[in-house]
Structure formats: C-alpha cells, structure tokens
Amino acid sequence: MRITHLAAAAALALGAGLAALPAAGAQDMIVEKKTFELPSFTTVSGRTVKGVKVGWEAYGKLNEAKDNVVLITHFFSGTSHAAGKYTPGDKAPGYWDAIIGPGKAIDTNKYYVVASDTLANLSPKDPTVVTTGPASINPDTGKPYGLDFPLVTIKDFVNVQKALLESLGITRLKAVVGASMGALQAYEWAASYPDMVERIIPVIGAPTADAYLIGWLSLWAQPILDDPNWNKGDYYGKEPPVAGLKTALKLVTLHANAAEWADRTFGRALADEAKNPFVAVENKFKIETALDQAATARANVADANHFLYLVKASQSAAVDPAKITVPTMLLYSPTDQVFLADSVRAQFALIKNARLKVSKTIAGPYGHLNGVLEIRRVASDITQFLDHDMTKPWVIR
C-alpha cells in the first residue's frame, strides 16, 4: 500500500511533518525550537490570558538594521517547523524546506526567517510544539482551560507574532509568507500593520473566509461535536473524543487533496485482496485504510478542542481586500477545493490600492496541498518578488 504518498499529501491537512518525503542532503540546517512568553495577552474579544507561550524557530542571521526579516505563518495543522531539522537523524525537514534555506527561494544567506506556533495549535501533545490553548493549565484553577479558554482569531495569532518580533527588536518585515491559514494571517498582517510589512506572499488562501469555506470548516468540526466523549469540551482527565477527532482529520485530509491525487495514488485498489468491500461492510479500499492510518497517527499528538478553536479562528478571517495596500503576490492552486480558485481570484481582484499585485498558479495533482508539496514550482517567482525594488515596474523574468 502506498501509504507514504498519503502521508506526504496529508502534510498540510494533518501536519504530518512530510515524513514520507525524501530527506534533504548533507547541508540540512539544524534548527532550535525556542519559547516566547507573554505574562498576559488580551485577545481581540477583550479576554486576558495569563502566561501565554508559543514556540518559534529562526533561520539565517538578523542583520544590524534588523530589516531583513521574513515571517512565515503556518497552516491549520502546521507548526513553526517550516524548514531544517531539529537533529541530523530526523526523517524529514520542515514543511517548506524546499524554499527556505541557503540559496533557496527564501534565502537564509540574505534573510532572517522567523516562524512561530499559533495559539491553540492543533498539536499540543507534540513535544516540538509550544502553544497556549484549551489543553493548557489555567493558572487560576490548576486545571486545563477547556472551553473556558477564550476563542481566538486570526488577528490574535498576528498580535502574538507581533509581540514576539518586537521582543527581538524587530519593527519592520521584509515579507510575510504563509500557506492556507497562514495566508489568512499574511493578509491580516497587511491590513492591521501595513507600516510594518513591506510585502506579503499569501499561498493558497484568500483575505476572507467565504460562506463555502465557513460551511466546510463547520463540517470538519462536526465529528468532534457529535462524539459523546467530547462532553462539551470537558474531557481532560477522562476518555477523550478520539473517534470524532480521527474522523475530522480524515475529512480534512481528503478535502485538502484532489481527485487526481486519489486516482493516481490508489485508484480502486483494495486494502486487502482477500476482503472484497462488496462482501462485508467492514472491508475497505486502500484509500479508506490509508486515511484511517494517517488520521490515527495524527490524532496521537492533536487535541480536539484545539481543532475546534482553529476552526473558529479560520472562520473569523474577514480582511477587506480593499484595505490591502502593500505589494502582494498571490500563489494559488487552480484545483483547490478548500479555497476555491474562483473565490480567491475574485477577492484578489478587489485589492485596489496595493503598490504592486501579481498572481501565479501552482500546478500539481494535490489540490489545496499543491501549496506545500509543489511549492518548488514557484520558487523563482518567490525569489523575484522578494528581491524586487518596489519603486520599479514589475517585469516577469
């Protein structure tokens, strides 16, 4: 069974760390996970959280002027691990290692690249993730927050990132680059802090979560809500809603892919040639068992409440494209079933005031996931946009 292809294709949807992709060569960057702490943080809703922590990584060197910074914002189930390896023995590097590193599209010989975990990151059980969210201990009670943790928005993610950067003395960003939910953050940066951001590169995402996406996000969440073990979010120290979480993760994985990927990878092959799916209900096709196995592995480090909070955060995205004034390069997938290409293009067309805006498609068989698995295809475009003098006309090389 070609489970490895599913693991790779599920990297964006399930944050699987691209374990199935070929490991990079001897020049792997070795990176360190760091922790940023805020004594307190007030959310957009006005709620205050004590002792906020998020993990972060950096690649390259900060220059003396502190103006060579590229911020990477991660996707729904991603983490700050965008490039490099924690140890030489790691099976695979970070999810965008193809474009981040010495001599690559986002060249760490020139740029200081910063990436951070979001609040309520999907994977609080992953030892490489640092995040404050519903599974964290409320210092006032000594127990996990559960649903007492305030709902957070895309702008809350951005505000924590801003605090992290300012703690490093960084007040200007060369660019904000992010895929999917990371694209939502890139647009939010441009709308909320245009004087701090020189340019943005949103990948497979639009400024606003439209009705179609809001509806799909609701469907992603429903299996968790329907699991009796969810117990209105009060399951810490009890039996967690694993079944609902696994089903939710399976749904996200398939939605983030494309028919071409499914047909090419699995076709109508059976999981077990001796067990015809039309003889017994429990007999399955290969794609079904592959989805099961990927979701089971991912659920081991994920948290159901965190999943629900990220759904709400993604639904909160509502940047008015007309408020985007910074140069913008949109990279999108024509076969995307999460952020539909027609909606992405329509919203991009509403950006009226940017000093420069340009779009480019990312081809490939993976639908939404082309934004991670096929990002090499647009590496030269990313380089050109980052290097471009915004006072001069845009010429495609």
mmCIF file of C-alpha atoms in Angstrom:
data_model
loop_
_atom_site.group_PDB
_atom_site.id
_atom_site.type_symbol
_atom_site.label_atom_id
_atom_site.label_comp_id
_atom_site.label_asym_id
_atom_site.label_seq_id
_atom_site.Cartn_x
_atom_site.Cartn_y
_atom_site.Cartn_z
ATOM 1 C CA MET A 1 0.000 0.000 0.000
ATOM 2 C CA ARG A 2 1.335 3.428 -0.932
ATOM 3 C CA ILE A 3 0.751 4.949 2.473
ATOM 4 C CA THR A 4 3.820 7.107 2.043
ATOM 5 C CA HIS A 5 2.079 9.136 -0.645
ATOM 6 C CA LEU A 6 -0.843 9.782 1.666
ATOM 7 C CA ALA A 7 1.446 10.858 4.487
ATOM 8 C CA ALA A 8 3.123 13.344 2.179
ATOM 9 C CA ALA A 9 -0.132 14.628 0.760
ATOM 10 C CA ALA A 10 -1.603 14.936 4.238
ATOM 11 C CA ALA A 11 1.235 17.106 5.455
ATOM 12 C CA LEU A 12 -0.744 20.336 5.167
ATOM 13 C CA ALA A 13 -4.050 18.941 6.342
ATOM 14 C CA LEU A 14 -2.654 16.768 9.090
ATOM 15 C CA GLY A 15 0.687 18.369 9.886
ATOM 16 C CA ALA A 16 2.420 15.053 9.372
ATOM 17 C CA GLY A 17 5.809 16.681 9.005
ATOM 18 C CA LEU A 18 6.337 15.418 5.450
ATOM 19 C CA ALA A 19 7.724 12.212 6.901
ATOM 20 C CA ALA A 20 7.246 10.468 3.570
ATOM 21 C CA LEU A 21 9.193 12.975 1.525
ATOM 22 C CA PRO A 22 12.850 12.355 0.741
ATOM 23 C CA ALA A 23 15.146 13.704 3.412
ATOM 24 C CA ALA A 24 17.321 16.616 2.403
ATOM 25 C CA GLY A 25 21.028 16.204 1.852
ATOM 26 C CA ALA A 26 24.075 16.731 3.962
ATOM 27 C CA GLN A 27 23.535 20.502 4.093
ATOM 28 C CA ASP A 28 20.433 20.314 6.282
ATOM 29 C CA MET A 29 20.001 23.302 8.554
ATOM 30 C CA ILE A 30 19.911 22.254 12.188
ATOM 31 C CA VAL A 31 17.372 24.442 13.964
ATOM 32 C CA GLU A 32 16.387 25.027 17.555
ATOM 33 C CA LYS A 33 12.874 25.335 18.942
ATOM 34 C CA LYS A 34 12.595 28.341 21.236
ATOM 35 C CA THR A 35 9.820 29.586 23.505
ATOM 36 C CA PHE A 36 8.356 33.079 23.617
ATOM 37 C CA GLU A 37 6.434 34.047 26.740
ATOM 38 C CA LEU A 38 3.994 36.855 27.490
ATOM 39 C CA PRO A 39 2.966 37.493 31.117
ATOM 40 C CA SER A 40 -0.520 38.229 29.827
ATOM 41 C CA PHE A 41 -2.241 38.633 26.495
ATOM 42 C CA THR A 42 -5.569 40.316 25.785
ATOM 43 C CA THR A 43 -7.495 38.816 22.901
ATOM 44 C CA VAL A 44 -9.480 40.742 20.307
ATOM 45 C CA SER A 45 -12.596 39.755 22.266
ATOM 46 C CA GLY A 46 -11.218 41.507 25.369
ATOM 47 C CA ARG A 47 -10.394 38.389 27.388
ATOM 48 C CA THR A 48 -6.999 38.211 29.095
ATOM 49 C CA VAL A 49 -4.904 35.051 29.240
ATOM 50 C CA LYS A 50 -2.045 34.767 31.724
ATOM 51 C CA GLY A 51 1.311 33.181 30.944
ATOM 52 C CA VAL A 52 0.977 32.787 27.181
ATOM 53 C CA LYS A 53 3.660 30.692 25.489
ATOM 54 C CA VAL A 54 4.317 29.940 21.832
ATOM 55 C CA GLY A 55 7.197 28.130 20.207
ATOM 56 C CA TRP A 56 9.268 29.683 17.470
ATOM 57 C CA GLU A 57 12.176 28.991 15.172
ATOM 58 C CA ALA A 58 14.530 31.180 13.180
ATOM 59 C CA TYR A 59 16.772 30.507 10.176
ATOM 60 C CA GLY A 60 19.535 32.765 8.933
ATOM 61 C CA LYS A 61 21.043 35.804 10.644
ATOM 62 C CA LEU A 62 19.401 39.040 11.741
ATOM 63 C CA ASN A 63 21.294 41.982 10.271
ATOM 64 C CA GLU A 64 22.359 45.007 12.270
ATOM 65 C CA ALA A 65 19.476 47.142 10.999
ATOM 66 C CA LYS A 66 17.025 44.313 11.802
ATOM 67 C CA ASP A 67 15.268 44.883 8.489
ATOM 68 C CA ASN A 68 15.955 41.575 6.709
ATOM 69 C CA VAL A 69 13.160 39.615 8.402
ATOM 70 C CA VAL A 70 10.733 37.274 6.644
ATOM 71 C CA LEU A 71 7.899 35.955 8.805
ATOM 72 C CA ILE A 72 6.435 32.532 7.993
ATOM 73 C CA THR A 73 2.854 31.946 9.174
ATOM 74 C CA HIS A 74 1.662 28.355 9.292
ATOM 75 C CA PHE A 75 -1.381 26.471 8.086
ATOM 76 C CA PHE A 76 -4.305 24.979 10.040
ATOM 77 C CA SER A 77 -2.487 21.953 11.351
ATOM 78 C CA GLY A 78 1.061 23.108 10.849
ATOM 79 C CA THR A 79 3.660 24.294 13.320
ATOM 80 C CA SER A 80 6.592 26.670 13.350
ATOM 81 C CA HIS A 81 8.772 23.920 11.887
ATOM 82 C CA ALA A 82 8.953 25.383 8.386
ATOM 83 C CA ALA A 83 12.484 24.329 7.462
ATOM 84 C CA GLY A 84 15.574 22.470 8.615
ATOM 85 C CA LYS A 85 15.800 19.646 11.110
ATOM 86 C CA TYR A 86 15.991 19.525 14.880
ATOM 87 C CA THR A 87 18.608 16.751 14.715
ATOM 88 C CA PRO A 88 20.560 15.239 11.814
ATOM 89 C CA GLY A 89 18.666 11.995 12.364
ATOM 90 C CA ASP A 90 15.210 13.484 11.766
ATOM 91 C CA LYS A 91 13.375 11.663 8.987
ATOM 92 C CA ALA A 92 12.472 14.843 7.157
ATOM 93 C CA PRO A 93 12.927 18.611 7.387
ATOM 94 C CA GLY A 94 10.247 21.261 7.954
ATOM 95 C CA TYR A 95 7.339 21.502 5.548
ATOM 96 C CA TRP A 96 8.722 24.324 3.343
ATOM 97 C CA ASP A 97 12.363 23.267 3.391
ATOM 98 C CA ALA A 98 12.210 23.258 -0.411
ATOM 99 C CA ILE A 99 12.084 27.062 -0.435
ATOM 100 C CA ILE A 100 13.686 28.135 2.871
ATOM 101 C CA GLY A 101 17.416 27.828 3.363
ATOM 102 C CA PRO A 102 20.816 28.901 1.993
ATOM 103 C CA GLY A 103 20.498 29.762 -1.682
ATOM 104 C CA LYS A 104 16.818 28.816 -1.807
ATOM 105 C CA ALA A 105 13.830 30.987 -2.735
ATOM 106 C CA ILE A 106 13.699 32.486 0.757
ATOM 107 C CA ASP A 107 17.457 32.688 1.053
ATOM 108 C CA THR A 108 18.734 32.436 4.622
ATOM 109 C CA ASN A 109 22.044 33.894 3.452
ATOM 110 C CA LYS A 110 20.110 37.144 2.989
ATOM 111 C CA TYR A 111 17.051 36.889 5.238
ATOM 112 C CA TYR A 112 16.377 36.189 8.884
ATOM 113 C CA VAL A 113 13.353 33.888 8.711
ATOM 114 C CA VAL A 114 11.076 33.628 11.752
ATOM 115 C CA ALA A 115 8.234 31.134 12.235
ATOM 116 C CA SER A 116 6.052 30.648 15.307
ATOM 117 C CA ASP A 117 3.424 28.240 16.585
ATOM 118 C CA THR A 118 -0.035 29.767 16.842
ATOM 119 C CA LEU A 119 -2.173 29.969 19.931
ATOM 120 C CA ALA A 120 -4.328 26.829 20.247
ATOM 121 C CA ASN A 121 -2.008 24.967 17.882
ATOM 122 C CA LEU A 122 -3.584 21.698 16.780
ATOM 123 C CA SER A 123 -0.793 19.561 18.252
ATOM 124 C CA PRO A 124 -0.209 20.390 21.931
ATOM 125 C CA LYS A 125 0.885 16.770 22.549
ATOM 126 C CA ASP A 126 3.726 17.078 20.054
ATOM 127 C CA PRO A 127 6.937 17.593 22.085
ATOM 128 C CA THR A 128 8.221 20.064 19.473
ATOM 129 C CA VAL A 129 5.141 22.307 19.769
ATOM 130 C CA VAL A 130 4.768 25.099 22.333
ATOM 131 C CA THR A 131 1.308 26.636 22.462
ATOM 132 C CA THR A 132 -1.228 28.019 24.913
ATOM 133 C CA GLY A 133 -4.788 26.910 24.334
ATOM 134 C CA PRO A 134 -7.721 24.922 25.749
ATOM 135 C CA ALA A 135 -5.490 22.000 26.776
ATOM 136 C CA SER A 136 -3.184 24.298 28.777
ATOM 137 C CA ILE A 137 -3.404 24.629 32.539
ATOM 138 C CA ASN A 138 -5.346 27.653 33.721
ATOM 139 C CA PRO A 139 -3.097 29.192 36.416
ATOM 140 C CA ASP A 140 -6.167 30.386 38.307
ATOM 141 C CA THR A 141 -7.643 26.896 38.696
ATOM 142 C CA GLY A 142 -4.719 24.489 38.248
ATOM 143 C CA LYS A 143 -6.821 22.596 35.690
ATOM 144 C CA PRO A 144 -6.974 22.616 31.885
ATOM 145 C CA TYR A 145 -8.919 25.545 30.483
ATOM 146 C CA GLY A 146 -11.199 23.503 28.242
ATOM 147 C CA LEU A 147 -13.836 25.812 26.789
ATOM 148 C CA ASP A 148 -13.036 28.441 29.437
ATOM 149 C CA PHE A 149 -10.157 29.417 27.170
ATOM 150 C CA PRO A 150 -11.252 32.432 25.107
ATOM 151 C CA LEU A 151 -11.955 31.931 21.442
ATOM 152 C CA VAL A 152 -9.082 33.291 19.391
ATOM 153 C CA THR A 153 -8.982 34.860 15.953
ATOM 154 C CA ILE A 154 -6.521 35.209 13.099
ATOM 155 C CA LYS A 155 -5.752 38.696 14.386
ATOM 156 C CA ASP A 156 -4.896 37.240 17.816
ATOM 157 C CA PHE A 157 -2.338 34.986 16.114
ATOM 158 C CA VAL A 158 -0.889 38.028 14.378
ATOM 159 C CA ASN A 159 -0.784 40.081 17.573
ATOM 160 C CA VAL A 160 1.201 37.377 19.382
ATOM 161 C CA GLN A 161 3.617 37.207 16.438
ATOM 162 C CA LYS A 162 3.982 40.989 16.569
ATOM 163 C CA ALA A 163 4.820 40.810 20.280
ATOM 164 C CA LEU A 164 7.409 38.101 19.572
ATOM 165 C CA LEU A 165 9.058 40.170 16.853
ATOM 166 C CA GLU A 166 9.098 43.314 18.969
ATOM 167 C CA SER A 167 10.755 41.369 21.788
ATOM 168 C CA LEU A 168 13.600 40.776 19.314
ATOM 169 C CA GLY A 169 13.770 44.461 18.431
ATOM 170 C CA ILE A 170 12.173 43.853 15.025
ATOM 171 C CA THR A 171 9.808 46.586 13.839
ATOM 172 C CA ARG A 172 9.925 46.018 10.087
ATOM 173 C CA LEU A 173 9.244 42.914 7.996
ATOM 174 C CA LYS A 174 10.646 42.305 4.550
ATOM 175 C CA ALA A 175 7.708 39.974 3.935
ATOM 176 C CA VAL A 176 5.042 37.801 5.497
ATOM 177 C CA VAL A 177 4.651 34.456 3.725
ATOM 178 C CA GLY A 178 2.114 31.798 4.666
ATOM 179 C CA ALA A 179 0.002 28.972 3.276
ATOM 180 C CA SER A 180 -3.735 28.397 3.827
ATOM 181 C CA MET A 181 -4.481 29.592 7.388
ATOM 182 C CA GLY A 182 -1.041 31.144 7.106
ATOM 183 C CA ALA A 183 -2.291 33.129 4.113
ATOM 184 C CA LEU A 184 -5.153 34.421 6.275
ATOM 185 C CA GLN A 185 -2.508 35.657 8.711
ATOM 186 C CA ALA A 186 -0.463 37.271 5.938
ATOM 187 C CA TYR A 187 -3.489 39.260 4.785
ATOM 188 C CA GLU A 188 -4.270 40.208 8.393
ATOM 189 C CA TRP A 189 -0.720 41.494 8.836
ATOM 190 C CA ALA A 190 -1.095 43.643 5.728
ATOM 191 C CA ALA A 191 -4.437 45.060 6.864
ATOM 192 C CA SER A 192 -3.605 45.620 10.533
ATOM 193 C CA TYR A 193 0.055 46.657 10.384
ATOM 194 C CA PRO A 194 0.800 47.945 6.864
ATOM 195 C CA ASP A 195 3.535 50.270 8.128
ATOM 196 C CA MET A 196 5.415 47.264 9.491
ATOM 197 C CA VAL A 197 5.058 44.994 6.436
ATOM 198 C CA GLU A 198 6.880 45.658 3.176
ATOM 199 C CA ARG A 199 5.130 42.933 1.138
ATOM 200 C CA ILE A 200 3.120 39.711 1.550
ATOM 201 C CA ILE A 201 3.022 36.365 -0.242
ATOM 202 C CA PRO A 202 -0.247 34.586 0.608
ATOM 203 C CA VAL A 203 -0.237 30.998 -0.649
ATOM 204 C CA ILE A 204 -3.441 29.003 -1.298
ATOM 205 C CA GLY A 205 -5.626 31.416 0.628
ATOM 206 C CA ALA A 206 -7.875 34.480 0.372
ATOM 207 C CA PRO A 207 -8.325 37.536 2.608
ATOM 208 C CA THR A 208 -11.752 36.436 3.830
ATOM 209 C CA ALA A 209 -13.262 33.054 4.678
ATOM 210 C CA ASP A 210 -16.251 32.962 2.335
ATOM 211 C CA ALA A 211 -19.525 31.170 3.036
ATOM 212 C CA TYR A 212 -18.379 27.999 1.288
ATOM 213 C CA LEU A 213 -15.254 27.746 3.445
ATOM 214 C CA ILE A 214 -17.180 28.577 6.612
ATOM 215 C CA GLY A 215 -19.568 25.739 5.815
ATOM 216 C CA TRP A 216 -16.757 23.283 5.160
ATOM 217 C CA LEU A 217 -14.983 24.250 8.366
ATOM 218 C CA SER A 218 -18.215 23.519 10.211
ATOM 219 C CA LEU A 219 -18.288 20.058 8.645
ATOM 220 C CA TRP A 220 -14.692 19.469 9.708
ATOM 221 C CA ALA A 221 -15.711 20.189 13.298
ATOM 222 C CA GLN A 222 -18.940 18.183 13.390
ATOM 223 C CA PRO A 223 -17.499 14.698 14.082
ATOM 224 C CA ILE A 224 -15.876 16.044 17.259
ATOM 225 C CA LEU A 225 -19.064 17.757 18.392
ATOM 226 C CA ASP A 226 -21.009 14.536 17.766
ATOM 227 C CA ASP A 227 -18.596 12.372 19.773
ATOM 228 C CA PRO A 228 -20.179 11.829 23.228
ATOM 229 C CA ASN A 229 -16.694 11.819 24.767
ATOM 230 C CA TRP A 230 -16.268 15.453 23.750
ATOM 231 C CA ASN A 231 -18.625 16.284 26.620
ATOM 232 C CA LYS A 232 -18.854 19.985 25.704
ATOM 233 C CA GLY A 233 -15.086 20.244 25.866
ATOM 234 C CA ASP A 234 -14.773 18.789 29.346
ATOM 235 C CA TYR A 235 -12.787 15.617 28.676
ATOM 236 C CA TYR A 236 -9.354 16.305 30.189
ATOM 237 C CA GLY A 237 -8.531 13.537 32.643
ATOM 238 C CA LYS A 238 -11.296 11.473 31.056
ATOM 239 C CA GLU A 239 -11.760 9.486 27.858
ATOM 240 C CA PRO A 240 -11.037 11.954 25.023
ATOM 241 C CA PRO A 241 -13.120 12.172 21.822
ATOM 242 C CA VAL A 242 -10.587 10.263 19.737
ATOM 243 C CA ALA A 243 -13.127 8.790 17.320
ATOM 244 C CA GLY A 244 -14.522 12.203 16.448
ATOM 245 C CA LEU A 245 -11.064 13.710 16.125
ATOM 246 C CA LYS A 246 -9.913 10.943 13.773
ATOM 247 C CA THR A 247 -12.955 11.367 11.551
ATOM 248 C CA ALA A 248 -12.417 15.128 11.479
ATOM 249 C CA LEU A 249 -8.796 14.647 10.451
ATOM 250 C CA LYS A 250 -9.793 12.192 7.709
ATOM 251 C CA LEU A 251 -12.267 14.717 6.366
ATOM 252 C CA VAL A 252 -9.664 17.488 6.320
ATOM 253 C CA THR A 253 -7.132 15.258 4.565
ATOM 254 C CA LEU A 254 -9.415 14.291 1.717
ATOM 255 C CA HIS A 255 -10.821 17.806 1.330
ATOM 256 C CA ALA A 256 -7.314 19.267 1.101
ATOM 257 C CA ASN A 257 -6.380 16.876 -1.680
ATOM 258 C CA ALA A 258 -7.705 16.397 -5.202
ATOM 259 C CA ALA A 259 -9.276 13.663 -7.298
ATOM 260 C CA GLU A 260 -6.143 13.391 -9.431
ATOM 261 C CA TRP A 261 -4.088 12.557 -6.338
ATOM 262 C CA ALA A 262 -6.597 9.956 -5.145
ATOM 263 C CA ASP A 263 -6.915 8.254 -8.527
ATOM 264 C CA ARG A 264 -3.184 8.304 -9.216
ATOM 265 C CA THR A 265 -2.205 7.040 -5.763
ATOM 266 C CA PHE A 266 -4.906 4.473 -5.015
ATOM 267 C CA GLY A 267 -7.383 4.029 -7.846
ATOM 268 C CA ARG A 268 -9.875 1.321 -6.893
ATOM 269 C CA ALA A 269 -7.282 -0.912 -5.248
ATOM 270 C CA LEU A 270 -8.460 -2.943 -2.276
ATOM 271 C CA ALA A 271 -6.925 -2.708 1.174
ATOM 272 C CA ASP A 272 -6.848 -6.499 1.264
ATOM 273 C CA GLU A 273 -7.303 -8.503 -1.920
ATOM 274 C CA ALA A 274 -8.929 -11.266 0.129
ATOM 275 C CA LYS A 275 -11.563 -8.907 1.561
ATOM 276 C CA ASN A 276 -13.915 -7.622 -1.111
ATOM 277 C CA PRO A 277 -15.621 -4.387 0.036
ATOM 278 C CA PHE A 278 -18.867 -5.641 -1.502
ATOM 279 C CA VAL A 279 -18.918 -8.799 0.575
ATOM 280 C CA ALA A 280 -18.754 -7.239 4.040
ATOM 281 C CA VAL A 281 -19.384 -3.715 5.280
ATOM 282 C CA GLU A 282 -16.112 -3.562 7.197
ATOM 283 C CA ASN A 283 -13.970 -4.447 4.153
ATOM 284 C CA LYS A 284 -12.302 -1.403 2.630
ATOM 285 C CA PHE A 285 -10.493 0.113 -0.313
ATOM 286 C CA LYS A 286 -6.858 1.172 0.043
ATOM 287 C CA ILE A 287 -7.693 4.850 0.180
ATOM 288 C CA GLU A 288 -10.002 4.227 3.154
ATOM 289 C CA THR A 289 -7.391 2.410 5.206
ATOM 290 C CA ALA A 290 -4.749 4.972 4.256
ATOM 291 C CA LEU A 291 -6.970 7.792 5.515
ATOM 292 C CA ASP A 292 -7.624 5.786 8.689
ATOM 293 C CA GLN A 293 -3.934 5.218 9.375
ATOM 294 C CA ALA A 294 -2.879 8.806 8.687
ATOM 295 C CA ALA A 295 -5.641 10.171 10.934
ATOM 296 C CA THR A 296 -4.815 7.760 13.727
ATOM 297 C CA ALA A 297 -1.164 8.799 13.707
ATOM 298 C CA ARG A 298 -2.064 12.477 13.631
ATOM 299 C CA ALA A 299 -4.649 12.193 16.401
ATOM 300 C CA ASN A 300 -1.959 10.944 18.774
ATOM 301 C CA VAL A 301 -0.479 14.444 19.043
ATOM 302 C CA ALA A 302 -3.591 16.534 18.362
ATOM 303 C CA ASP A 303 -6.308 17.854 20.667
ATOM 304 C CA ALA A 304 -10.000 18.001 19.793
ATOM 305 C CA ASN A 305 -10.698 21.354 21.462
ATOM 306 C CA HIS A 306 -7.692 22.891 19.747
ATOM 307 C CA PHE A 307 -9.103 21.641 16.423
ATOM 308 C CA LEU A 308 -12.407 23.365 17.165
ATOM 309 C CA TYR A 309 -10.677 26.597 18.151
ATOM 310 C CA LEU A 310 -8.716 26.654 14.903
ATOM 311 C CA VAL A 311 -11.961 26.153 13.002
ATOM 312 C CA LYS A 312 -13.417 29.218 14.741
ATOM 313 C CA ALA A 313 -10.234 31.207 14.144
ATOM 314 C CA SER A 314 -10.245 30.380 10.443
ATOM 315 C CA GLN A 315 -13.914 31.308 10.161
ATOM 316 C CA SER A 316 -13.061 34.667 11.767
ATOM 317 C CA ALA A 317 -10.900 35.742 8.810
ATOM 318 C CA ALA A 318 -12.564 38.792 7.273
ATOM 319 C CA VAL A 319 -9.980 41.170 5.846
ATOM 320 C CA ASP A 320 -11.421 43.673 3.375
ATOM 321 C CA PRO A 321 -9.267 43.272 0.240
ATOM 322 C CA ALA A 322 -9.629 46.989 -0.418
ATOM 323 C CA LYS A 323 -7.603 47.638 2.738
ATOM 324 C CA ILE A 324 -4.562 45.837 1.348
ATOM 325 C CA THR A 325 -2.030 48.490 0.341
ATOM 326 C CA VAL A 326 1.240 46.559 0.487
ATOM 327 C CA PRO A 327 2.640 44.733 -2.566
ATOM 328 C CA THR A 328 1.062 41.297 -2.787
ATOM 329 C CA MET A 329 1.988 38.125 -4.638
ATOM 330 C CA LEU A 330 -0.814 35.558 -4.613
ATOM 331 C CA LEU A 331 0.156 31.933 -5.217
ATOM 332 C CA TYR A 332 -2.873 29.676 -5.642
ATOM 333 C CA SER A 333 -3.900 26.228 -6.865
ATOM 334 C CA PRO A 334 -6.479 26.036 -9.682
ATOM 335 C CA THR A 335 -7.723 22.686 -8.319
ATOM 336 C CA ASP A 336 -8.029 23.851 -4.698
ATOM 337 C CA GLN A 337 -11.214 22.570 -3.020
ATOM 338 C CA VAL A 338 -10.674 24.448 0.259
ATOM 339 C CA PHE A 339 -10.043 27.956 -1.077
ATOM 340 C CA LEU A 340 -11.795 27.710 -4.434
ATOM 341 C CA ALA A 341 -9.813 29.327 -7.230
ATOM 342 C CA ASP A 342 -12.752 31.440 -8.429
ATOM 343 C CA SER A 343 -13.242 32.913 -4.949
ATOM 344 C CA VAL A 344 -9.524 33.500 -4.461
ATOM 345 C CA ARG A 345 -9.233 35.298 -7.800
ATOM 346 C CA ALA A 346 -12.374 37.342 -7.165
ATOM 347 C CA GLN A 347 -11.134 38.535 -3.774
ATOM 348 C CA PHE A 348 -7.680 39.238 -5.166
ATOM 349 C CA ALA A 349 -9.252 41.416 -7.877
ATOM 350 C CA LEU A 350 -10.739 43.620 -5.127
ATOM 351 C CA ILE A 351 -7.278 44.646 -3.950
ATOM 352 C CA LYS A 352 -7.228 48.144 -5.442
ATOM 353 C CA ASN A 353 -4.573 50.028 -3.544
ATOM 354 C CA ALA A 354 -1.543 47.771 -3.446
ATOM 355 C CA ARG A 355 1.557 49.322 -5.000
ATOM 356 C CA LEU A 356 2.030 46.032 -6.820
ATOM 357 C CA LYS A 357 -0.043 42.900 -7.051
ATOM 358 C CA VAL A 358 0.708 39.790 -9.049
ATOM 359 C CA SER A 359 -0.679 36.257 -9.061
ATOM 360 C CA LYS A 360 0.722 32.906 -10.085
ATOM 361 C CA THR A 361 -0.791 29.422 -10.175
ATOM 362 C CA ILE A 362 0.784 26.358 -8.580
ATOM 363 C CA ALA A 363 0.246 23.269 -10.692
ATOM 364 C CA GLY A 364 0.204 19.721 -9.381
ATOM 365 C CA PRO A 365 -2.052 16.776 -8.502
ATOM 366 C CA TYR A 366 -2.668 17.661 -4.860
ATOM 367 C CA GLY A 367 -5.339 20.364 -4.988
ATOM 368 C CA HIS A 368 -5.028 22.625 -1.933
ATOM 369 C CA LEU A 369 -1.869 20.794 -0.918
ATOM 370 C CA ASN A 370 -0.054 21.985 -4.025
ATOM 371 C CA GLY A 371 0.801 24.987 -1.852
ATOM 372 C CA VAL A 372 3.157 22.794 0.161
ATOM 373 C CA LEU A 373 4.026 19.741 -1.890
ATOM 374 C CA GLU A 374 4.555 21.580 -5.184
ATOM 375 C CA ILE A 375 5.923 24.867 -3.842
ATOM 376 C CA ARG A 376 9.213 24.286 -5.716
ATOM 377 C CA ARG A 377 7.360 25.110 -8.935
ATOM 378 C CA VAL A 378 7.064 28.777 -7.910
ATOM 379 C CA ALA A 379 10.417 29.145 -6.131
ATOM 380 C CA SER A 380 11.821 31.515 -8.755
ATOM 381 C CA ASP A 381 8.690 33.678 -8.564
ATOM 382 C CA ILE A 382 9.080 33.973 -4.793
ATOM 383 C CA THR A 383 12.728 34.957 -5.192
ATOM 384 C CA GLN A 384 11.900 37.581 -7.808
ATOM 385 C CA PHE A 385 9.139 39.103 -5.670
ATOM 386 C CA LEU A 386 11.304 39.269 -2.551
ATOM 387 C CA ASP A 387 14.180 40.827 -4.486
ATOM 388 C CA HIS A 388 12.078 43.284 -6.463
ATOM 389 C CA ASP A 389 12.602 47.020 -5.962
ATOM 390 C CA MET A 390 9.029 48.181 -5.417
ATOM 391 C CA THR A 391 9.803 51.592 -6.889
ATOM 392 C CA LYS A 392 10.321 49.971 -10.296
ATOM 393 C CA PRO A 393 7.913 48.282 -12.748
ATOM 394 C CA TRP A 394 7.305 44.560 -12.423
ATOM 395 C CA VAL A 395 8.923 42.505 -15.188
ATOM 396 C CA ILE A 396 8.451 38.751 -15.177
ATOM 397 C CA ARG A 397 11.736 37.020 -15.792
#
